PDB file of C-alpha atoms in Angstrom:
ATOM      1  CA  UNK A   1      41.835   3.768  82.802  1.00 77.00           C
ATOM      2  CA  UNK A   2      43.494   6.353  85.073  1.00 87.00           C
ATOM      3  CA  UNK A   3      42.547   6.112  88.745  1.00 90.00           C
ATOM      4  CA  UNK A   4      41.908   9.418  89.274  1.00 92.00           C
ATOM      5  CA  UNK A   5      39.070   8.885  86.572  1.00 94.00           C
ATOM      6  CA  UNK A   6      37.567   5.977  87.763  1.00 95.00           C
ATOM      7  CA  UNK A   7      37.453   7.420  91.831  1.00 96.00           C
ATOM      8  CA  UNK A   8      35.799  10.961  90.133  1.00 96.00           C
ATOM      9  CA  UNK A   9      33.193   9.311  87.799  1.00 97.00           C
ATOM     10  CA  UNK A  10      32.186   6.563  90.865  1.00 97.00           C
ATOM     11  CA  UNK A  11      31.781   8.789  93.192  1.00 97.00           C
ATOM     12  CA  UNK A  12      29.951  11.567  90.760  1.00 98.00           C
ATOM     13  CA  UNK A  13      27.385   8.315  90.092  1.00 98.00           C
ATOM     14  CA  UNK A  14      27.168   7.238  93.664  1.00 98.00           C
ATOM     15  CA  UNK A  15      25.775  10.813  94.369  1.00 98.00           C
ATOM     16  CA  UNK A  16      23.729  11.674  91.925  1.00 98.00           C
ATOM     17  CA  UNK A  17      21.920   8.060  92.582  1.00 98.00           C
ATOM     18  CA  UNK A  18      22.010   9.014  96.107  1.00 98.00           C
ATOM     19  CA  UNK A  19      20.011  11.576  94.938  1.00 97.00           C
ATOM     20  CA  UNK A  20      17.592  10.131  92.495  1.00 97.00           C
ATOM     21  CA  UNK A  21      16.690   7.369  95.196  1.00 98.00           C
ATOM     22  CA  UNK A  22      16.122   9.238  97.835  1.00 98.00           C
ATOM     23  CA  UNK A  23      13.617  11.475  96.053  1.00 97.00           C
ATOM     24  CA  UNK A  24      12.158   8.571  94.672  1.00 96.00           C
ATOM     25  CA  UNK A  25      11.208   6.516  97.663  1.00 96.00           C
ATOM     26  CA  UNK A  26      10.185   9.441  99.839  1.00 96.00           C
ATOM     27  CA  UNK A  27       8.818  12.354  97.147  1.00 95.00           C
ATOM     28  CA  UNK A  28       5.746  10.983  96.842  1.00 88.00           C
ATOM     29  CA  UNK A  29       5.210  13.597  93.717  1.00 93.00           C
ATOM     30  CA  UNK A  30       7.805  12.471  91.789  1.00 96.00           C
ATOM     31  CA  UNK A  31       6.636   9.379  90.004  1.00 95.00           C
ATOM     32  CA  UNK A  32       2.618  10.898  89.818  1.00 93.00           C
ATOM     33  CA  UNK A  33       2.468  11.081  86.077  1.00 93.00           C
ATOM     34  CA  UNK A  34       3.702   7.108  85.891  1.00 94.00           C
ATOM     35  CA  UNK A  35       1.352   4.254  86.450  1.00 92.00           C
ATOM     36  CA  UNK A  36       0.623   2.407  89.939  1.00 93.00           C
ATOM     37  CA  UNK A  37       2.749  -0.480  88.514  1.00 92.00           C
ATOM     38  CA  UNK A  38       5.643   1.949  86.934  1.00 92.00           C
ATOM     39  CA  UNK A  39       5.681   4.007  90.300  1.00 94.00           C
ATOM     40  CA  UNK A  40       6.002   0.534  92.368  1.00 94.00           C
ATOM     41  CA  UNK A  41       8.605  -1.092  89.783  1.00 94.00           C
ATOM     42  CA  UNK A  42      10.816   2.180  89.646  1.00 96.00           C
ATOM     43  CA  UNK A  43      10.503   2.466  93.759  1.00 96.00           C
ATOM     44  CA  UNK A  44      11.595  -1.233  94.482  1.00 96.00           C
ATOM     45  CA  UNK A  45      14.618  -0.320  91.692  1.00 97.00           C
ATOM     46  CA  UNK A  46      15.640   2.644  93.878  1.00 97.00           C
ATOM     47  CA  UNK A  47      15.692   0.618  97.001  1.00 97.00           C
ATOM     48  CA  UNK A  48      17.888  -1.768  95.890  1.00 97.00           C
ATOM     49  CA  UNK A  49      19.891   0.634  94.154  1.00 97.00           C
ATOM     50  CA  UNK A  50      20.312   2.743  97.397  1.00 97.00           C
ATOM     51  CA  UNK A  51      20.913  -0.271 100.221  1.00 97.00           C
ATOM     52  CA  UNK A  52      23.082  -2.734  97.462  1.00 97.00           C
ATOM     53  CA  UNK A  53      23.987  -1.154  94.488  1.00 97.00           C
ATOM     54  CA  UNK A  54      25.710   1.992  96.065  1.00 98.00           C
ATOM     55  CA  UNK A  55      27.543   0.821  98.541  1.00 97.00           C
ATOM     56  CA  UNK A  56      29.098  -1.887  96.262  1.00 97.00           C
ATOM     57  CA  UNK A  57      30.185   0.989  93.881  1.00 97.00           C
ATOM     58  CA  UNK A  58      31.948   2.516  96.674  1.00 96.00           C
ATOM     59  CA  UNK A  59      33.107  -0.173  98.207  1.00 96.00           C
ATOM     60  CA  UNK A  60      34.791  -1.744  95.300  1.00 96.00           C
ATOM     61  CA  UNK A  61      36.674   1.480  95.594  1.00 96.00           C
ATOM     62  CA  UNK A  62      38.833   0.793  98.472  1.00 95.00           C
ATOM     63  CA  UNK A  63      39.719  -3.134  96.481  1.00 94.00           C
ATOM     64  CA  UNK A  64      40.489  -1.072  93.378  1.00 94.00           C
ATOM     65  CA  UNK A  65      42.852   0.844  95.352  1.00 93.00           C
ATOM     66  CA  UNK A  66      44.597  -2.141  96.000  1.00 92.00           C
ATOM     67  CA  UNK A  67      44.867  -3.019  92.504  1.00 91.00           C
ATOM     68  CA  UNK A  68      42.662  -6.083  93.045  1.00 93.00           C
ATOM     69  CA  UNK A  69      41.247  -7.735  89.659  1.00 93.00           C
ATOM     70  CA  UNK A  70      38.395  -9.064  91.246  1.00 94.00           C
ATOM     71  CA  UNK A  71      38.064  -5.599  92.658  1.00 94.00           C
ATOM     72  CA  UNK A  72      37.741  -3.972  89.714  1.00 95.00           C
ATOM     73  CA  UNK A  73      35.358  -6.348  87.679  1.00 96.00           C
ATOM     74  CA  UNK A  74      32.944  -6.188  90.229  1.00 96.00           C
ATOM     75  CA  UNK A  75      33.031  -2.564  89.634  1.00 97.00           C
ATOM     76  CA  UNK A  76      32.567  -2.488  86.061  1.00 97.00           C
ATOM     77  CA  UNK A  77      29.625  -5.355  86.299  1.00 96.00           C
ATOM     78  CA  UNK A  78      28.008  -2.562  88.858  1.00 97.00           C
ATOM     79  CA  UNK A  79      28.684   0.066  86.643  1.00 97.00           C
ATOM     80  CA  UNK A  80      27.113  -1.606  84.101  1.00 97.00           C
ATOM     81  CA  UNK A  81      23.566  -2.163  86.464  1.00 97.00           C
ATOM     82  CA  UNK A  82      24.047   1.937  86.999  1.00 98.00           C
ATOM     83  CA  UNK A  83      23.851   2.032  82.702  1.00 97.00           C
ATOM     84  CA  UNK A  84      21.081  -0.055  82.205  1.00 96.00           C
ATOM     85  CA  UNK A  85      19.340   1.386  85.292  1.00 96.00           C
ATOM     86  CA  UNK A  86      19.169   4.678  84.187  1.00 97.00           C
ATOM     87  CA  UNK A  87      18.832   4.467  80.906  1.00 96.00           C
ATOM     88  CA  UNK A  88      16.205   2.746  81.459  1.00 95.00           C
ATOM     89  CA  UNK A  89      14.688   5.341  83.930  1.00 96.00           C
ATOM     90  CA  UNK A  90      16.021   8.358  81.072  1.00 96.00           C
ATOM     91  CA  UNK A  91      13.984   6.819  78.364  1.00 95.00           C
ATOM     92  CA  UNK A  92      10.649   5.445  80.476  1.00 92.00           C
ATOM     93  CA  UNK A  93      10.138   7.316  83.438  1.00 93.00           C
ATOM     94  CA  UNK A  94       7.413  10.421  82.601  1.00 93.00           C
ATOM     95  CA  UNK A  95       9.019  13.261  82.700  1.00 95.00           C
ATOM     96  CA  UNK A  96       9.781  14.630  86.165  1.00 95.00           C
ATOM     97  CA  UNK A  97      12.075  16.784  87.706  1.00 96.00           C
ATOM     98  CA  UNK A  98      15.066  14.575  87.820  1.00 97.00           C
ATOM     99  CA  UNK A  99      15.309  13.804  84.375  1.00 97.00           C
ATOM    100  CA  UNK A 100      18.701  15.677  83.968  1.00 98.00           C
ATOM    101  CA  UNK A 101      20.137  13.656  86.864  1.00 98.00           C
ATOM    102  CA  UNK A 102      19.066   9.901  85.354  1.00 98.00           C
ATOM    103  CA  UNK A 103      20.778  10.980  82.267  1.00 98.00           C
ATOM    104  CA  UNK A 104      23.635  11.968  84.055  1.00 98.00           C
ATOM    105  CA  UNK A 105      24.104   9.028  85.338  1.00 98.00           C
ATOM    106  CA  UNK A 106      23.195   6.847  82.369  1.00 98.00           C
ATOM    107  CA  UNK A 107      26.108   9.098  80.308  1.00 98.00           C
ATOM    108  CA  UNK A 108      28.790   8.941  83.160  1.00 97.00           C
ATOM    109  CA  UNK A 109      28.119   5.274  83.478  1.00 97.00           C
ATOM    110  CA  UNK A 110      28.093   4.801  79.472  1.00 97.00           C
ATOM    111  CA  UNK A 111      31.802   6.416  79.081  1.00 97.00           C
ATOM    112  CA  UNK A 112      33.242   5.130  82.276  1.00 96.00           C
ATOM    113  CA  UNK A 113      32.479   1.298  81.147  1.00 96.00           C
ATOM    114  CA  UNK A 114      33.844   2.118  77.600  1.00 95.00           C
ATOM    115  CA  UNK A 115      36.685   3.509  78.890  1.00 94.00           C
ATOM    116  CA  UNK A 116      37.518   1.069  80.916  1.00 94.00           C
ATOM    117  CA  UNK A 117      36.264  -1.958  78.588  1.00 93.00           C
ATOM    118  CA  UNK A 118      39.106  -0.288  76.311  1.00 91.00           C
ATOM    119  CA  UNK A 119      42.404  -0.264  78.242  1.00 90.00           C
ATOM    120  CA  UNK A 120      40.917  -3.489  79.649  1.00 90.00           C
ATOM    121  CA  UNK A 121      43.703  -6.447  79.725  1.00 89.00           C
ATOM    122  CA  UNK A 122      41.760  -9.636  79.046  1.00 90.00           C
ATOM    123  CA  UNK A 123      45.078 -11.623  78.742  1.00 90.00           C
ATOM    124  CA  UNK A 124      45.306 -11.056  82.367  1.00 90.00           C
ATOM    125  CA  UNK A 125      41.550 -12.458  83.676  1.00 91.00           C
ATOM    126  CA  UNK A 126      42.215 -15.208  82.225  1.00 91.00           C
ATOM    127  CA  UNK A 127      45.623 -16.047  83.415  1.00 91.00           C
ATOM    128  CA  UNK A 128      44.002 -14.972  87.045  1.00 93.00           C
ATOM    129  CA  UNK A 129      41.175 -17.694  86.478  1.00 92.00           C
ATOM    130  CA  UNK A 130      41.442 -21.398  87.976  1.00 90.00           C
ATOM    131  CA  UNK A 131      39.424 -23.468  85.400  1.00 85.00           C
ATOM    132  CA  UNK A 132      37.079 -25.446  86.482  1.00 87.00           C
ATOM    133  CA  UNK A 133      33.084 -26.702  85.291  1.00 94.00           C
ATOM    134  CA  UNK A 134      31.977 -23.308  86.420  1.00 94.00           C
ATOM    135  CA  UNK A 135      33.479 -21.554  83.410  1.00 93.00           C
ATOM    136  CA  UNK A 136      31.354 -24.419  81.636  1.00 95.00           C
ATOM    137  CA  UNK A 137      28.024 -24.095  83.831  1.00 96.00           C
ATOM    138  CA  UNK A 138      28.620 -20.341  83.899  1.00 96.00           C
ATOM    139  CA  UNK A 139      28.693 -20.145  79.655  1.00 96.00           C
ATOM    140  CA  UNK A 140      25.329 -22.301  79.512  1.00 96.00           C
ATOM    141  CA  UNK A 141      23.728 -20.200  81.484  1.00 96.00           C
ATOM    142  CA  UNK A 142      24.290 -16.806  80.090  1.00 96.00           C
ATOM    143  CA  UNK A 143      22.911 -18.892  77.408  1.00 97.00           C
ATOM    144  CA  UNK A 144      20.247 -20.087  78.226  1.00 95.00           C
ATOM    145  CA  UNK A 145      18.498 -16.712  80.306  1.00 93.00           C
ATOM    146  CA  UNK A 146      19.926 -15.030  76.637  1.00 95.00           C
ATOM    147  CA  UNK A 147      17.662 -17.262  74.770  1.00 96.00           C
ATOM    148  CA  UNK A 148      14.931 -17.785  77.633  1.00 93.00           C
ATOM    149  CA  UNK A 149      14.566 -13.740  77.780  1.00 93.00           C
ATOM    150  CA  UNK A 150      14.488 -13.419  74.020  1.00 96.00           C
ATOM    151  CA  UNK A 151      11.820 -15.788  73.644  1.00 95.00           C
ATOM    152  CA  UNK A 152       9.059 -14.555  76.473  1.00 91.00           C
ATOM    153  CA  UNK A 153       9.709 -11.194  75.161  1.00 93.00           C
ATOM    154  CA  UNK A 154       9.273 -11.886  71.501  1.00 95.00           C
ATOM    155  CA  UNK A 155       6.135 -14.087  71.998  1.00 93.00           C
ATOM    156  CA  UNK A 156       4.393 -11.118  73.587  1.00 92.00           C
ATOM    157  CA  UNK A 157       5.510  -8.700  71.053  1.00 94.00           C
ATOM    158  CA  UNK A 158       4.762 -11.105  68.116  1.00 95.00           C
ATOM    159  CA  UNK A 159       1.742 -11.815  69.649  1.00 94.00           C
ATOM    160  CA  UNK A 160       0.800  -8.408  69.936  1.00 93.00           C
ATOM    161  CA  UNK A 161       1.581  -7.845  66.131  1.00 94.00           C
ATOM    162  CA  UNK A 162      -0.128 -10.551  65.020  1.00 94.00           C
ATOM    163  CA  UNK A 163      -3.088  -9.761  66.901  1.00 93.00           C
ATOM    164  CA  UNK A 164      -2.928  -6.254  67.170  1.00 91.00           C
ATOM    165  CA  UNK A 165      -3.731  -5.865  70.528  1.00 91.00           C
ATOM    166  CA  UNK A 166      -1.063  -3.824  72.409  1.00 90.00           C
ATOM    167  CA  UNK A 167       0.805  -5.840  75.391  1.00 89.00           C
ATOM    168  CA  UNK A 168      -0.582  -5.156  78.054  1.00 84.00           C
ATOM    169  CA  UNK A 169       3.304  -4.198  80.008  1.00 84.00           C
ATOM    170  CA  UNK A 170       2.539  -1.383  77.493  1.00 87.00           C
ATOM    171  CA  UNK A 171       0.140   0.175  79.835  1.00 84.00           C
ATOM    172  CA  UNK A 172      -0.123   4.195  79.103  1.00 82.00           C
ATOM    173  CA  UNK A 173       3.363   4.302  77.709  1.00 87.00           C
ATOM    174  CA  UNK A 174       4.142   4.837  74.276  1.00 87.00           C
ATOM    175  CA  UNK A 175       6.782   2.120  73.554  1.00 89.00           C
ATOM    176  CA  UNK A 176       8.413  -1.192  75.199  1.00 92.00           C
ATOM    177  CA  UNK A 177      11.762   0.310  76.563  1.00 93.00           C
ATOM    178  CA  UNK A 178      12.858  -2.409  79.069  1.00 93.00           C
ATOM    179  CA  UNK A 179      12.220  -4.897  76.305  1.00 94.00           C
ATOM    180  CA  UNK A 180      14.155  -2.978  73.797  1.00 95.00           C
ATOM    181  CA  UNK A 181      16.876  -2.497  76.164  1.00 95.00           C
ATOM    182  CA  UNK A 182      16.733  -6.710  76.651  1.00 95.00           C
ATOM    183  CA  UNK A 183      16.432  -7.987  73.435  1.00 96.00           C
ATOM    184  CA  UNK A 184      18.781  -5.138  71.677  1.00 95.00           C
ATOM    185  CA  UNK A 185      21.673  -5.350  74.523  1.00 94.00           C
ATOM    186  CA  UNK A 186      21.414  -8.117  77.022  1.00 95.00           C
ATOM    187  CA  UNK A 187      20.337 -10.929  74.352  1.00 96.00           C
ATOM    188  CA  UNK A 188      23.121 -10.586  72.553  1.00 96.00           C
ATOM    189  CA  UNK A 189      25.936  -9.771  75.494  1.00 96.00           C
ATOM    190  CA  UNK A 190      24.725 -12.969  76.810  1.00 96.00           C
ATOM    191  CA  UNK A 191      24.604 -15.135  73.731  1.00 97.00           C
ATOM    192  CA  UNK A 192      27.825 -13.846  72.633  1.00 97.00           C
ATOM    193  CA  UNK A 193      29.659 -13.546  76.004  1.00 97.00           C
ATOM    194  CA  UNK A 194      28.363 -17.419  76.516  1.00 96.00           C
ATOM    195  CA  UNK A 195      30.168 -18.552  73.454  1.00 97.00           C
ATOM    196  CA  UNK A 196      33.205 -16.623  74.245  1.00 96.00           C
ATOM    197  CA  UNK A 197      33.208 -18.010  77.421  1.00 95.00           C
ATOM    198  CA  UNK A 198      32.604 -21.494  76.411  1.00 94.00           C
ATOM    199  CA  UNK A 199      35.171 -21.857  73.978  1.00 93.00           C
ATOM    200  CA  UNK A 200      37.479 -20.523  76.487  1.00 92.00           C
ATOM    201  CA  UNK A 201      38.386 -16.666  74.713  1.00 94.00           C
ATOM    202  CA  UNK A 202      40.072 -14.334  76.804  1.00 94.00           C
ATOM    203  CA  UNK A 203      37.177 -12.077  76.104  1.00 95.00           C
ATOM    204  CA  UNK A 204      34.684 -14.678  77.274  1.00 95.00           C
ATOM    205  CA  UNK A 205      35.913 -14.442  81.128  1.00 95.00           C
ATOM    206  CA  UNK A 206      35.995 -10.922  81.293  1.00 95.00           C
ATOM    207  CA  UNK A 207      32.741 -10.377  80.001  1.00 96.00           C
ATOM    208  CA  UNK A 208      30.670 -12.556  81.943  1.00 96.00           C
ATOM    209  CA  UNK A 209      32.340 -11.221  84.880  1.00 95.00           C
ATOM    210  CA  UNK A 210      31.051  -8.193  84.270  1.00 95.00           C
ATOM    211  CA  UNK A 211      27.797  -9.376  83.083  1.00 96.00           C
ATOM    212  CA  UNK A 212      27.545 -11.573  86.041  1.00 96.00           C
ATOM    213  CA  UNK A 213      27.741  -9.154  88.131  1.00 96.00           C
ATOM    214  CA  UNK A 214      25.225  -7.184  86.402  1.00 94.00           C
ATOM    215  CA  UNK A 215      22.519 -10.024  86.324  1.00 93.00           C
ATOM    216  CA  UNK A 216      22.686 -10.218  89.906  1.00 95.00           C
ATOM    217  CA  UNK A 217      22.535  -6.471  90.802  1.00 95.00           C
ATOM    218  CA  UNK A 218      19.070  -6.072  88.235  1.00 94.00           C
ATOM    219  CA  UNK A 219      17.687  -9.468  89.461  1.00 93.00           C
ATOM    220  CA  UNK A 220      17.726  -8.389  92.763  1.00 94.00           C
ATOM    221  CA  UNK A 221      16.119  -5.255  91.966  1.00 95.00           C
ATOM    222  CA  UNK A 222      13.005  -6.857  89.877  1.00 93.00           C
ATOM    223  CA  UNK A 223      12.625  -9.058  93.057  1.00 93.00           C
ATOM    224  CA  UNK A 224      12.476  -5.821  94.992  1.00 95.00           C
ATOM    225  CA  UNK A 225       9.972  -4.250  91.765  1.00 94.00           C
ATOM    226  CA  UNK A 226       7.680  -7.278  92.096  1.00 93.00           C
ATOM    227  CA  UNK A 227       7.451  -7.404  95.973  1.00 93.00           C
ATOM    228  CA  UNK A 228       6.476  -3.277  95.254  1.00 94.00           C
ATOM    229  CA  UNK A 229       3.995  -4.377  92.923  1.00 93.00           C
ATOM    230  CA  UNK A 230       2.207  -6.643  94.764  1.00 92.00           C
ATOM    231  CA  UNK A 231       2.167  -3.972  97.929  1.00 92.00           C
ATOM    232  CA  UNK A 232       0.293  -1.790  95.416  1.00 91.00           C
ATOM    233  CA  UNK A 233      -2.428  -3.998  94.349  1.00 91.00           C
ATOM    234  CA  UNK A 234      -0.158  -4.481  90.774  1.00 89.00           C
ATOM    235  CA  UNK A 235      -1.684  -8.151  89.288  1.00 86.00           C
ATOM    236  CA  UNK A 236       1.685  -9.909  88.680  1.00 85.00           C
ATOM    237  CA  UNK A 237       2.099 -12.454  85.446  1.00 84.00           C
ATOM    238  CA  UNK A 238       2.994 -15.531  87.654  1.00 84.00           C
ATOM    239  CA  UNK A 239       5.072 -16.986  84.750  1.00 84.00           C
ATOM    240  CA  UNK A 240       7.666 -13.930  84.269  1.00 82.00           C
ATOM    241  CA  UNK A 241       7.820 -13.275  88.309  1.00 87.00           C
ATOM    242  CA  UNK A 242       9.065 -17.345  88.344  1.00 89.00           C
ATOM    243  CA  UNK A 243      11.632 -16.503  85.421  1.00 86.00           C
ATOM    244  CA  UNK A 244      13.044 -13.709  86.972  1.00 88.00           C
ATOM    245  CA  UNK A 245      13.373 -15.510  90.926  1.00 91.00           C
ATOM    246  CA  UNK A 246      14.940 -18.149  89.699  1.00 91.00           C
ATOM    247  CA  UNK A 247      17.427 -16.213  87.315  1.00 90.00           C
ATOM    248  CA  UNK A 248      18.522 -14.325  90.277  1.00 93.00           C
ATOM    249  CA  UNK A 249      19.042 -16.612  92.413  1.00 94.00           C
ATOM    250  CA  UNK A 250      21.230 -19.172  90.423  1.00 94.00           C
ATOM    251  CA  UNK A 251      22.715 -16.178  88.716  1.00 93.00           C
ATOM    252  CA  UNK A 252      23.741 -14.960  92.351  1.00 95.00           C
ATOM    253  CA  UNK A 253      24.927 -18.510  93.301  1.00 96.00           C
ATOM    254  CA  UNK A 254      26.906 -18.471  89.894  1.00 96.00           C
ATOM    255  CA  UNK A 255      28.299 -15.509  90.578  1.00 96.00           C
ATOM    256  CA  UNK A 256      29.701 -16.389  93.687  1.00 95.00           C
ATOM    257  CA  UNK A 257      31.291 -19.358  92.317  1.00 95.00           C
ATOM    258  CA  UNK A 258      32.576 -17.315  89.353  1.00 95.00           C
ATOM    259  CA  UNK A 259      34.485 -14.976  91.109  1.00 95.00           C
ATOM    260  CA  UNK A 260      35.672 -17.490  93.657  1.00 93.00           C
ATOM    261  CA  UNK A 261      37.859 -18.630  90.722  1.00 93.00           C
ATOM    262  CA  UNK A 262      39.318 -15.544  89.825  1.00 91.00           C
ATOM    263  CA  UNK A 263      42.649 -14.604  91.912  1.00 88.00           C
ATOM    264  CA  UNK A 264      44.033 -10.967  91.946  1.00 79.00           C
ATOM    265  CA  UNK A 265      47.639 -10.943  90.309  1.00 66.00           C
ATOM    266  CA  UNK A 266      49.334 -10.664  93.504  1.00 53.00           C
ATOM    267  CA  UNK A 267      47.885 -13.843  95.143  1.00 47.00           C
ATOM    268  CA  UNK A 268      49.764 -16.958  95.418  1.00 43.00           C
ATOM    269  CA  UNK A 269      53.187 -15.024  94.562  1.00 46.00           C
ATOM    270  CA  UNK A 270      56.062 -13.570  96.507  1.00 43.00           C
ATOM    271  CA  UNK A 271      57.039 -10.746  96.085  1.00 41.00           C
ATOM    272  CA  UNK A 272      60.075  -8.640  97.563  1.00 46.00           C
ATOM    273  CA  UNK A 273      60.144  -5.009  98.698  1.00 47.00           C
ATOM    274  CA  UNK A 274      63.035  -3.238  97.115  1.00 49.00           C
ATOM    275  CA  UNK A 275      63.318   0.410  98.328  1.00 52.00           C
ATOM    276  CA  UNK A 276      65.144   2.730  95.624  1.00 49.00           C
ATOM    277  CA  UNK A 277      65.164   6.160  97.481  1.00 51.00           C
ATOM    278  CA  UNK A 278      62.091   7.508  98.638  1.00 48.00           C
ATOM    279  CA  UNK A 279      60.098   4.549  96.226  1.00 47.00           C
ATOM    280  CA  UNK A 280      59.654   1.158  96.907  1.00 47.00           C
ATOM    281  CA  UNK A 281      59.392  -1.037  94.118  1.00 47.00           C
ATOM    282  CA  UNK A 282      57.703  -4.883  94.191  1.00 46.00           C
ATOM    283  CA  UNK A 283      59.179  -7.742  92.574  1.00 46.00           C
ATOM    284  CA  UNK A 284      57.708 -10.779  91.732  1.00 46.00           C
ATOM    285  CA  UNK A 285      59.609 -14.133  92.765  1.00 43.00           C
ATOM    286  CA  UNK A 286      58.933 -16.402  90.190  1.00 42.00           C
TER     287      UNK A 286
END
């Protein structure tokens, strides 16, 4: 995708999130029609969002710039914690006065990954990639959180149906949007990107880079929504905090590890500066 594109639409999110978390950790107002445990879940989200999330986006930037692979995919796996974010916010939140402004950024972030996902060259990732067990560790467990995050959803639903009784994550809202969003979108990009990546398809590495990336960024804001809960008196389900910590933390370790492996195009060859006129042109010395 072009450059000029990518700079625009980053920078259009970057602000408008600037925005929505700034009003949501010091407007007291805004999040008054939510619940004390919505309020608290959606504030830790929009601290994370402002001290991590947007500086990465910006920051990756400056690396994209420099035409760096790695660069770039940890763009797209933050673009994809903006999408899921704010959707997220667009379809749960009660209805305040920044609704226009989550689904900006939820529709900005939608296009901009599908753009890029499009004119994305997957032959390339995983030419840049040095194999190695963490392609293998990294496939079992997108895997495994796919299957573990399927299941302790599904046994509260089912176990609602069965019983009747609505969860009680339900709360005063009308329907289970974080666990639509899971089982409908992450479920399968995990199952599916885990069997890519296990059987070694080009698609396999580029996806779990991106999901990666994403895992890490929305782990490390439900660790920032459960310390808000707690501060507000919120009584936490011990089980499903303990999921969550230790999915962030070995997905940040994997992540790490992940990307360690991939090396932007330009590393580890020479190249030579040719200057035609007023452009200078790069070689690469096989």
């Amino acid at each position: 995708m072009d450059k000029k594109i990518i700079y625009t639409n980053s920078i259009a999110i970057a602000f408008l999130a600037l925005i929505a978390t700034l009003a949501g950790l010091f407007w007291k107002e805004l999040y008054q029609h939510d619940t004390i445990s919505g309020a608290a879940q959606m504030m830790g989200q929009d601290l994370v969002t402002l001290g991590i999330c947007i500086p990465i986006l910006l920051g990756t930037l400056y690396l994209i710039r420099k035409d760096s692979l790695r660069g770039k995919l940890i763009w797209m796996g933050t673009i994809f914690y903006f999408l899921y974010s704010y959707a997220s916010m667009a379809f749960l939140t009660s209805y305040n006065q920044l609704f226009l402004v989550y689904v900006a950024i939820f529709s900005l972030s939608l296009y901009t990954l599908l753009g890029e996902l499009l004119s994305l060259d997957i032959r390339s990732i995983k030419k840049s990639f040095t194999p190695g067990v963490i392609q293998k560790i990294t496939a079992i467990f997108l895997v495994i959180i796919g299957l573990m995050l399927a299941g302790m959803w599904l046994k509260m639903i089912v176990s609602s149906l069965l019983t009747g009784v609505a969860p009680s994550t339900l709360e005063t809202y009308t329907t289970l949007v974080i666990q639509a969003l899971d089982l409908g979108v992450v479920v399968p990009a995990a199952l599916i990107t885990g069997l890519l990546l296990f059987k070694g398809k080009e698609w396999g590495y580029a996806l779990a880079s991106i999901l990666l990336m994403k895992v890490s960024l929305l782990g490390s804001a439900i660790l920032s929504m459960i310390y808000f809960m707690v501060q507000n008196g919120v009584n936490i389900e011990l089980g499903q905090a303990m999921f969550f910590i230790i999915v962030t933390v070995l997905g940040i370790i994997i992540t790490v590890a992940f990307y360690s492996r991939i090396k932007d195009p330009m590393n580890g060859n020479k190249y030579i500066k040719l200057n035609k006129g007023d452009k200078r042109t790069m070689i690469r010395v096989e």
